[in-house]
Amino acid sequence: MNTTFTIDNLIRQNVKQLVPYSSARDEFSGNGSVFLDANENPYENGVNRYPDPLQNQLKKRLTQIKGVPPTRMILGNGSDEVIDLLFRVFCEPNKDNVVICTPTYGMYEVAANINAVGIKEAALNEDFQPDLDLVQELTDENSKMLFLCSPNNPTANLLDEDRIIQLLKAFPGIVVVDEAYIDFAQGKSVLDKLEEYPNLVILQTLSKAWGMAGIRLGIGFASEEIVEVLNRIKPPYNVNGLTQTKALELLDDEARYLNQLNEILKDREQLSKFLSDLLYVKKIYPSDANFILIKVENAKKLYNYLLEKGIIIRDRSKIVGLENCVRISIGTQEENKLLCESLSEYNSKF
Ligand SMILES: *Cc1c(COP(=O)(O)O)cnc(C)c1O
């Protein structure tokens, strides 16, 4: 990394100067018995009190699981919220830009557009790995963030750690590594690089392997300095009370998480084998996620055929580089069986 790198230079001026909203729960967090400071309805119903704005209990539990201290964690209303917060901290609207490695998760581009931030698309190479030269070429003095999705959605592959490291060293701004699917990967997370690289932000989520998409809980891991500034601009109660309670409850059942994870991994291999015998399947991309990307003879036709059977997959064939590709999530064993029956039927008609 270049020696002049400091996070402080990357933070928007208005964010630095901002006086954050101070809630009643921020101003008093000790033990009391009569709370008359937040204009809440005093009658107990389970949700009449504002939730903990910094989700301390939940972070403590996540620290046990992830091995990262709470001071290096920001929780959001899904990781999508953390993505948006990052844009608001580091990117000046109508001036700055971010580099994304396409094809990838659509939310980076949407968040950039919402925040009037430019996008530079560095196409992944034929193995769906970032092209270091291309990223470097596209990066200019207004490039504030680089998004790397690993395992990448929708291509399903893990990015080479060596490449991520090289980009962490070379990129002059924040490098966001989105690890939404890391639980399903053979390789490992870059969480252990957090200490070494002050420009690294890692996103994880409880939406996928932990099975909590419905409660919206995403995690950002970063330096204390970055976490502090994200906390300054986040909506004070961005993770609601029901979410905090439910997450704590489900995070306690690690056996369930591990069993489901193992089942999904086993079923992924099974489905992958099954797909390889189908005539119209031209390519099965290796997967480090809970979905499989395949190239078929005619994506639209297959999509519509399955749709008629009530089975919904994702047609990704309009994306440059993913012509005739569809993305299939791993379902329950029963769901996968129904899928395979329909896929066989389609094969016999082909
Ligand atoms: C599903 C997904 C997420 C998760 O978003 P949440 O808002 O946490 O549900 C993040 N990144 C990628 C690449 C995803 O596919």
Tab-separated table of N, CA and C in Angstrom, residues 184-312:
chain	number	residue	atom	x	y	z
A	184	PHE	N	-20.327	-21.150	2.474
A	184	PHE	CA	-20.442	-22.291	1.556
A	184	PHE	C	-19.142	-22.582	0.810
A	185	ALA	N	-18.116	-21.784	1.070
A	185	ALA	CA	-16.891	-21.861	0.262
A	185	ALA	C	-15.883	-22.869	0.810
A	186	GLN	N	-15.117	-23.436	-0.098
A	186	GLN	CA	-14.008	-24.311	0.283
A	186	GLN	C	-12.891	-23.483	0.904
A	187	GLY	N	-12.566	-22.386	0.234
A	187	GLY	CA	-11.503	-21.497	0.716
A	187	GLY	C	-11.960	-20.689	1.902
A	188	LYS	N	-11.071	-19.805	2.375
A	188	LYS	CA	-11.423	-19.110	3.605
A	188	LYS	C	-11.725	-17.625	3.396
A	189	SER	N	-12.306	-17.066	4.429
A	189	SER	CA	-12.629	-15.642	4.478
A	189	SER	C	-11.353	-14.808	4.550
A	190	VAL	N	-11.441	-13.532	4.212
A	190	VAL	CA	-10.290	-12.641	4.400
A	190	VAL	C	-10.390	-11.872	5.726
A	191	LEU	N	-11.263	-12.343	6.615
A	191	LEU	CA	-11.406	-11.692	7.933
A	191	LEU	C	-10.061	-11.560	8.650
A	192	ASP	N	-9.181	-12.544	8.442
A	192	ASP	CA	-7.881	-12.502	9.124
A	192	ASP	C	-6.934	-11.436	8.547
A	193	LYS	N	-7.368	-10.738	7.507
A	193	LYS	CA	-6.548	-9.671	6.910
A	193	LYS	C	-6.955	-8.290	7.423
A	194	LEU	N	-7.955	-8.284	8.271
A	194	LEU	CA	-8.538	-7.019	8.724
A	194	LEU	C	-7.510	-6.128	9.436
A	195	GLU	N	-6.697	-6.725	10.291
A	195	GLU	CA	-5.697	-5.975	11.068
A	195	GLU	C	-4.663	-5.333	10.146
A	196	GLU	N	-4.302	-6.116	9.128
A	196	GLU	CA	-3.180	-5.721	8.281
A	196	GLU	C	-3.527	-4.604	7.299
A	197	TYR	N	-4.773	-4.581	6.836
A	197	TYR	CA	-5.153	-3.630	5.783
A	197	TYR	C	-6.246	-2.678	6.262
A	198	PRO	N	-5.874	-1.449	6.565
A	198	PRO	CA	-6.849	-0.476	7.090
A	198	PRO	C	-7.893	-0.066	6.055
A	199	ASN	N	-7.663	-0.387	4.780
A	199	ASN	CA	-8.647	-0.019	3.755
A	199	ASN	C	-9.608	-1.161	3.426
A	200	LEU	N	-9.549	-2.243	4.221
A	200	LEU	CA	-10.399	-3.410	3.959
A	200	LEU	C	-11.722	-3.332	4.725
A	201	VAL	N	-12.806	-3.517	3.997
A	201	VAL	CA	-14.133	-3.675	4.610
A	201	VAL	C	-14.694	-5.005	4.126
A	202	ILE	N	-15.151	-5.833	5.057
A	202	ILE	CA	-15.712	-7.132	4.690
A	202	ILE	C	-17.197	-7.138	5.036
A	203	LEU	N	-17.996	-7.591	4.089
A	203	LEU	CA	-19.436	-7.703	4.343
A	203	LEU	C	-19.823	-9.164	4.467
A	204	GLN	N	-20.555	-9.473	5.505
A	204	GLN	CA	-21.176	-10.791	5.617
A	204	GLN	C	-22.640	-10.578	5.983
A	205	THR	N	-23.396	-11.642	5.993
A	205	THR	CA	-24.830	-11.497	6.226
A	205	THR	C	-25.383	-12.735	6.911
A	206	LEU	N	-26.488	-12.569	7.610
A	206	LEU	CA	-27.176	-13.731	8.162
A	206	LEU	C	-28.266	-14.220	7.201
A	207	SER	N	-28.340	-13.577	6.024
A	207	SER	CA	-29.423	-13.882	5.077
A	207	SER	C	-29.270	-15.221	4.373
A	208	LYS	N	-28.060	-15.727	4.254
A	208	LYS	CA	-27.864	-16.907	3.409
A	208	LYS	C	-27.685	-18.155	4.276
A	209	ALA	N	-26.460	-18.495	4.653
A	209	ALA	CA	-26.234	-19.762	5.364
A	209	ALA	C	-26.996	-19.825	6.690
A	210	TRP	N	-27.131	-18.694	7.373
A	210	TRP	CA	-27.807	-18.715	8.667
A	210	TRP	C	-29.334	-18.707	8.546
A	211	GLY	N	-29.832	-18.544	7.320
A	211	GLY	CA	-31.273	-18.664	7.106
A	211	GLY	C	-32.122	-17.560	7.707
A	212	MET	N	-31.623	-16.320	7.680
A	212	MET	CA	-32.388	-15.229	8.302
A	212	MET	C	-32.642	-14.065	7.349
A	213	ALA	N	-32.868	-14.381	6.071
A	213	ALA	CA	-33.097	-13.299	5.094
A	213	ALA	C	-34.265	-12.413	5.510
A	214	GLY	N	-35.251	-13.001	6.169
A	214	GLY	CA	-36.464	-12.268	6.523
A	214	GLY	C	-36.291	-11.240	7.620
A	215	ILE	N	-35.272	-11.365	8.445
A	215	ILE	CA	-35.137	-10.389	9.534
A	215	ILE	C	-34.185	-9.249	9.178
A	216	ARG	N	-33.459	-9.360	8.072
A	216	ARG	CA	-32.565	-8.313	7.577
A	216	ARG	C	-31.456	-8.010	8.576
A	217	LEU	N	-30.392	-8.759	8.501
A	217	LEU	CA	-29.243	-8.453	9.343
A	217	LEU	C	-27.941	-8.717	8.584
A	218	GLY	N	-27.243	-7.627	8.316
A	218	GLY	CA	-25.953	-7.712	7.635
A	218	GLY	C	-24.854	-7.215	8.551
A	219	ILE	N	-23.637	-7.693	8.294
A	219	ILE	CA	-22.502	-7.318	9.136
A	219	ILE	C	-21.413	-6.705	8.278
A	220	GLY	N	-20.896	-5.565	8.707
A	220	GLY	CA	-19.696	-5.008	8.090
A	220	GLY	C	-18.550	-5.124	9.078
A	221	PHE	N	-17.395	-5.642	8.620
A	221	PHE	CA	-16.196	-5.705	9.456
A	221	PHE	C	-15.185	-4.717	8.885
A	222	ALA	N	-14.597	-3.909	9.738
A	222	ALA	CA	-13.633	-2.912	9.246
A	222	ALA	C	-12.780	-2.426	10.409
A	223	SER	N	-11.888	-1.466	10.118
A	223	SER	CA	-11.086	-0.868	11.183
A	223	SER	C	-12.007	-0.132	12.161
A	224	GLU	N	-11.516	0.096	13.361
A	224	GLU	CA	-12.323	0.835	14.346
A	224	GLU	C	-12.687	2.214	13.823
A	225	GLU	N	-11.763	2.803	13.100
A	225	GLU	CA	-11.981	4.148	12.574
A	225	GLU	C	-13.142	4.177	11.577
A	226	ILE	N	-13.171	3.187	10.685
A	226	ILE	CA	-14.260	3.129	9.704
A	226	ILE	C	-15.582	2.812	10.388
A	227	VAL	N	-15.558	1.864	11.331
A	227	VAL	CA	-16.775	1.494	12.047
A	227	VAL	C	-17.350	2.711	12.785
A	228	GLU	N	-16.453	3.473	13.363
A	228	GLU	CA	-16.892	4.655	14.111
A	228	GLU	C	-17.616	5.654	13.206
A	229	VAL	N	-17.067	5.873	12.032
A	229	VAL	CA	-17.689	6.855	11.147
A	229	VAL	C	-18.990	6.309	10.547
A	230	LEU	N	-19.062	4.996	10.301
A	230	LEU	CA	-20.317	4.407	9.827
A	230	LEU	C	-21.399	4.528	10.900
A	231	ASN	N	-20.994	4.323	12.156
A	231	ASN	CA	-21.947	4.458	13.255
A	231	ASN	C	-22.472	5.885	13.383
A	232	ARG	N	-21.629	6.847	13.038
A	232	ARG	CA	-22.045	8.246	13.125
A	232	ARG	C	-23.189	8.577	12.166
A	233	ILE	N	-23.179	7.937	10.989
A	233	ILE	CA	-24.179	8.332	9.982
A	233	ILE	C	-25.349	7.359	9.857
A	234	LYS	N	-25.281	6.224	10.533
A	234	LYS	CA	-26.374	5.254	10.373
A	234	LYS	C	-27.643	5.760	11.065
A	235	PRO	N	-28.820	5.364	10.556
A	235	PRO	CA	-30.042	5.673	11.299
A	235	PRO	C	-29.897	5.084	12.709
A	236	PRO	N	-30.272	5.835	13.743
A	236	PRO	CA	-29.979	5.405	15.112
A	236	PRO	C	-30.476	3.991	15.449
A	237	TYR	N	-31.672	3.653	14.997
A	237	TYR	CA	-32.224	2.329	15.352
A	237	TYR	C	-32.353	1.464	14.107
A	238	ASN	N	-31.254	1.341	13.366
A	238	ASN	CA	-31.338	0.670	12.059
A	238	ASN	C	-31.574	-0.835	12.145
A	239	VAL	N	-31.243	-1.447	13.281
A	239	VAL	CA	-31.557	-2.875	13.450
A	239	VAL	C	-32.649	-2.982	14.513
A	240	ASN	N	-33.835	-3.355	14.081
A	240	ASN	CA	-34.984	-3.290	14.994
A	240	ASN	C	-34.931	-4.355	16.087
A	241	GLY	N	-35.752	-4.169	17.095
A	241	GLY	CA	-35.719	-5.029	18.269
A	241	GLY	C	-36.072	-6.478	17.988
A	242	LEU	N	-37.055	-6.696	17.114
A	242	LEU	CA	-37.451	-8.071	16.789
A	242	LEU	C	-36.298	-8.799	16.104
A	243	THR	N	-35.611	-8.090	15.244
A	243	THR	CA	-34.457	-8.670	14.541
A	243	THR	C	-33.355	-9.045	15.523
A	244	GLN	N	-33.071	-8.156	16.452
A	244	GLN	CA	-32.002	-8.439	17.417
A	244	GLN	C	-32.342	-9.667	18.263
A	245	THR	N	-33.595	-9.737	18.718
A	245	THR	CA	-34.020	-10.867	19.555
A	245	THR	C	-33.977	-12.176	18.780
A	246	LYS	N	-34.537	-12.133	17.560
A	246	LYS	CA	-34.618	-13.356	16.752
A	246	LYS	C	-33.218	-13.835	16.351
A	247	ALA	N	-32.341	-12.900	16.005
A	247	ALA	CA	-30.978	-13.276	15.604
A	247	ALA	C	-30.266	-13.963	16.765
A	248	LEU	N	-30.393	-13.394	17.972
A	248	LEU	CA	-29.755	-14.006	19.142
A	248	LEU	C	-30.261	-15.420	19.361
A	249	GLU	N	-31.569	-15.585	19.177
A	249	GLU	CA	-32.175	-16.906	19.370
A	249	GLU	C	-31.623	-17.914	18.355
A	250	LEU	N	-31.607	-17.525	17.079
A	250	LEU	CA	-31.193	-18.477	16.040
A	250	LEU	C	-29.678	-18.687	16.007
A	251	LEU	N	-28.921	-17.667	16.400
A	251	LEU	CA	-27.458	-17.825	16.430
A	251	LEU	C	-27.029	-18.819	17.504
A	252	ASP	N	-27.916	-19.043	18.462
A	252	ASP	CA	-27.595	-19.990	19.516
A	252	ASP	C	-27.659	-21.435	19.051
A	253	ASP	N	-28.373	-21.646	17.942
A	253	ASP	CA	-28.518	-23.015	17.458
A	253	ASP	C	-27.485	-23.292	16.366
A	254	GLU	N	-26.239	-23.418	16.798
A	254	GLU	CA	-25.163	-23.601	15.835
A	254	GLU	C	-25.248	-24.974	15.161
A	255	ALA	N	-25.801	-25.947	15.865
A	255	ALA	CA	-25.923	-27.295	15.303
A	255	ALA	C	-26.847	-27.279	14.086
A	256	ARG	N	-27.917	-26.537	14.209
A	256	ARG	CA	-28.880	-26.438	13.106
A	256	ARG	C	-28.200	-25.798	11.890
A	257	TYR	N	-27.468	-24.718	12.162
A	257	TYR	CA	-26.731	-24.030	11.102
A	257	TYR	C	-25.775	-24.990	10.390
A	258	LEU	N	-25.011	-25.745	11.175
A	258	LEU	CA	-24.014	-26.649	10.591
A	258	LEU	C	-24.664	-27.783	9.814
A	259	ASN	N	-25.743	-28.334	10.366
A	259	ASN	CA	-26.457	-29.419	9.676
A	259	ASN	C	-26.999	-28.955	8.333
A	260	GLN	N	-27.632	-27.789	8.331
A	260	GLN	CA	-28.203	-27.278	7.088
A	260	GLN	C	-27.110	-26.965	6.082
A	261	LEU	N	-26.023	-26.392	6.591
A	261	LEU	CA	-24.892	-26.074	5.720
A	261	LEU	C	-24.362	-27.343	5.043
A	262	ASN	N	-24.151	-28.379	5.839
A	262	ASN	CA	-23.653	-29.641	5.289
A	262	ASN	C	-24.607	-30.245	4.275
A	263	GLU	N	-25.891	-30.175	4.599
A	263	GLU	CA	-26.903	-30.711	3.692
A	263	GLU	C	-26.862	-29.951	2.356
A	264	ILE	N	-26.814	-28.638	2.436
A	264	ILE	CA	-26.803	-27.815	1.216
A	264	ILE	C	-25.558	-28.114	0.373
A	265	LEU	N	-24.413	-28.270	1.041
A	265	LEU	CA	-23.173	-28.567	0.311
A	265	LEU	C	-23.250	-29.933	-0.374
A	266	LYS	N	-23.813	-30.899	0.344
A	266	LYS	CA	-23.969	-32.243	-0.206
A	266	LYS	C	-24.918	-32.193	-1.416
A	267	ASP	N	-26.024	-31.487	-1.253
A	267	ASP	CA	-27.022	-31.405	-2.319
A	267	ASP	C	-26.494	-30.623	-3.520
A	268	ARG	N	-25.614	-29.660	-3.245
A	268	ARG	CA	-25.001	-28.903	-4.344
A	268	ARG	C	-24.177	-29.839	-5.229
A	269	GLU	N	-23.409	-30.713	-4.605
A	269	GLU	CA	-22.589	-31.648	-5.376
A	269	GLU	C	-23.458	-32.622	-6.152
A	270	GLN	N	-24.521	-33.079	-5.495
A	270	GLN	CA	-25.446	-34.018	-6.124
A	270	GLN	C	-26.115	-33.397	-7.358
A	271	LEU	N	-26.592	-32.180	-7.179
A	271	LEU	CA	-27.268	-31.488	-8.281
A	271	LEU	C	-26.285	-31.241	-9.419
A	272	SER	N	-25.090	-30.880	-9.042
A	272	SER	CA	-24.060	-30.598	-10.041
A	272	SER	C	-23.787	-31.849	-10.884
A	273	LYS	N	-23.690	-32.998	-10.213
A	273	LYS	CA	-23.495	-34.269	-10.935
A	273	LYS	C	-24.669	-34.556	-11.847
A	274	PHE	N	-25.857	-34.375	-11.319
A	274	PHE	CA	-27.073	-34.612	-12.092
A	274	PHE	C	-27.095	-33.751	-13.359
A	275	LEU	N	-26.751	-32.501	-13.187
A	275	LEU	CA	-26.782	-31.559	-14.312
A	275	LEU	C	-25.802	-31.958	-15.415
A	276	SER	N	-24.698	-32.577	-15.001
A	276	SER	CA	-23.652	-32.891	-15.987
A	276	SER	C	-24.091	-33.959	-16.982
A	277	ASP	N	-25.170	-34.684	-16.667
A	277	ASP	CA	-25.665	-35.711	-17.592
A	277	ASP	C	-26.716	-35.181	-18.565
A	278	LEU	N	-27.099	-33.927	-18.421
A	278	LEU	CA	-28.166	-33.395	-19.264
A	278	LEU	C	-27.586	-32.837	-20.562
A	279	LEU	N	-28.222	-33.217	-21.663
A	279	LEU	CA	-27.693	-32.853	-22.984
A	279	LEU	C	-27.634	-31.344	-23.215
A	280	TYR	N	-28.650	-30.657	-22.713
A	280	TYR	CA	-28.732	-29.218	-23.009
A	280	TYR	C	-27.893	-28.361	-22.071
A	281	VAL	N	-27.267	-28.998	-21.077
A	281	VAL	CA	-26.389	-28.235	-20.173
A	281	VAL	C	-24.978	-28.203	-20.773
A	282	LYS	N	-24.543	-27.019	-21.146
A	282	LYS	CA	-23.274	-26.867	-21.851
A	282	LYS	C	-22.108	-26.672	-20.891
A	283	LYS	N	-22.403	-26.064	-19.758
A	283	LYS	CA	-21.316	-25.813	-18.812
A	283	LYS	C	-21.873	-25.665	-17.403
A	284	ILE	N	-21.188	-26.277	-16.448
A	284	ILE	CA	-21.537	-26.102	-15.041
A	284	ILE	C	-20.356	-25.383	-14.398
A	285	TYR	N	-20.582	-24.183	-13.955
A	285	TYR	CA	-19.489	-23.420	-13.346
A	285	TYR	C	-19.256	-23.927	-11.924
A	286	PRO	N	-17.986	-24.039	-11.516
A	286	PRO	CA	-17.712	-24.511	-10.156
A	286	PRO	C	-18.329	-23.566	-9.125
A	287	SER	N	-18.893	-24.121	-8.069
A	287	SER	CA	-19.595	-23.283	-7.093
A	287	SER	C	-18.990	-23.342	-5.696
A	288	ASP	N	-18.774	-22.170	-5.134
A	288	ASP	CA	-18.418	-22.015	-3.731
A	288	ASP	C	-19.560	-21.363	-2.970
A	289	ALA	N	-20.769	-21.459	-3.530
A	289	ALA	CA	-21.922	-20.780	-2.926
A	289	ALA	C	-23.100	-21.751	-2.810
A	290	ASN	N	-24.268	-21.261	-2.421
A	290	ASN	CA	-25.441	-22.134	-2.312
A	290	ASN	C	-26.307	-22.059	-3.557
A	291	PHE	N	-25.632	-21.842	-4.684
A	291	PHE	CA	-26.331	-21.842	-5.967
A	291	PHE	C	-25.364	-22.336	-7.028
A	292	ILE	N	-25.916	-22.715	-8.162
A	292	ILE	CA	-25.092	-23.188	-9.273
A	292	ILE	C	-25.413	-22.353	-10.504
A	293	LEU	N	-24.388	-21.924	-11.176
A	293	LEU	CA	-24.573	-21.222	-12.446
A	293	LEU	C	-24.287	-22.208	-13.569
A	294	ILE	N	-25.233	-22.308	-14.501
A	294	ILE	CA	-25.007	-23.205	-15.652
A	294	ILE	C	-25.284	-22.468	-16.951
A	295	LYS	N	-24.567	-22.907	-17.977
A	295	LYS	CA	-24.852	-22.425	-19.333
A	295	LYS	C	-25.620	-23.516	-20.046
A	296	VAL	N	-26.728	-23.144	-20.671
A	296	VAL	CA	-27.573	-24.140	-21.334
A	296	VAL	C	-27.768	-23.789	-22.805
A	297	GLU	N	-28.476	-24.662	-23.493
A	297	GLU	CA	-28.726	-24.463	-24.930
A	297	GLU	C	-29.570	-23.212	-25.163
A	298	ASN	N	-30.640	-23.073	-24.386
A	298	ASN	CA	-31.550	-21.944	-24.579
A	298	ASN	C	-32.144	-21.558	-23.212
A	299	ALA	N	-31.556	-20.572	-22.591
A	299	ALA	CA	-31.905	-20.217	-21.208
A	299	ALA	C	-33.372	-19.820	-21.057
A	300	LYS	N	-33.839	-19.021	-21.979
A	300	LYS	CA	-35.208	-18.510	-21.904
A	300	LYS	C	-36.216	-19.670	-21.945
A	301	LYS	N	-35.931	-20.613	-22.841
A	301	LYS	CA	-36.827	-21.756	-23.010
A	301	LYS	C	-36.857	-22.624	-21.740
A	302	LEU	N	-35.685	-22.855	-21.200
A	302	LEU	CA	-35.610	-23.666	-19.973
A	302	LEU	C	-36.312	-22.943	-18.820
A	303	TYR	N	-36.055	-21.655	-18.710
A	303	TYR	CA	-36.689	-20.865	-17.655
A	303	TYR	C	-38.211	-20.987	-17.743
A	304	ASN	N	-38.726	-20.789	-18.944
A	304	ASN	CA	-40.187	-20.841	-19.121
A	304	ASN	C	-40.758	-22.231	-18.867
A	305	TYR	N	-39.998	-23.238	-19.256
A	305	TYR	CA	-40.442	-24.617	-19.029
A	305	TYR	C	-40.586	-24.886	-17.527
A	306	LEU	N	-39.553	-24.490	-16.781
A	306	LEU	CA	-39.602	-24.717	-15.325
A	306	LEU	C	-40.689	-23.866	-14.676
A	307	LEU	N	-40.861	-22.670	-15.187
A	307	LEU	CA	-41.891	-21.763	-14.672
A	307	LEU	C	-43.271	-22.407	-14.748
A	308	GLU	N	-43.528	-23.089	-15.866
A	308	GLU	CA	-44.804	-23.776	-16.034
A	308	GLU	C	-45.009	-24.861	-14.989
A	309	LYS	N	-43.893	-25.415	-14.532
A	309	LYS	CA	-43.956	-26.443	-13.486
A	309	LYS	C	-43.988	-25.825	-12.088
A	310	GLY	N	-43.986	-24.515	-12.047
A	310	GLY	CA	-44.011	-23.831	-10.748
A	310	GLY	C	-42.639	-23.690	-10.111
A	311	ILE	N	-41.602	-23.952	-10.880
A	311	ILE	CA	-40.238	-23.853	-10.346
A	311	ILE	C	-39.561	-22.604	-10.907
A	312	ILE	N	-39.131	-21.733	-10.011
A	312	ILE	CA	-38.568	-20.455	-10.441
A	312	ILE	C	-37.052	-20.466	-10.272
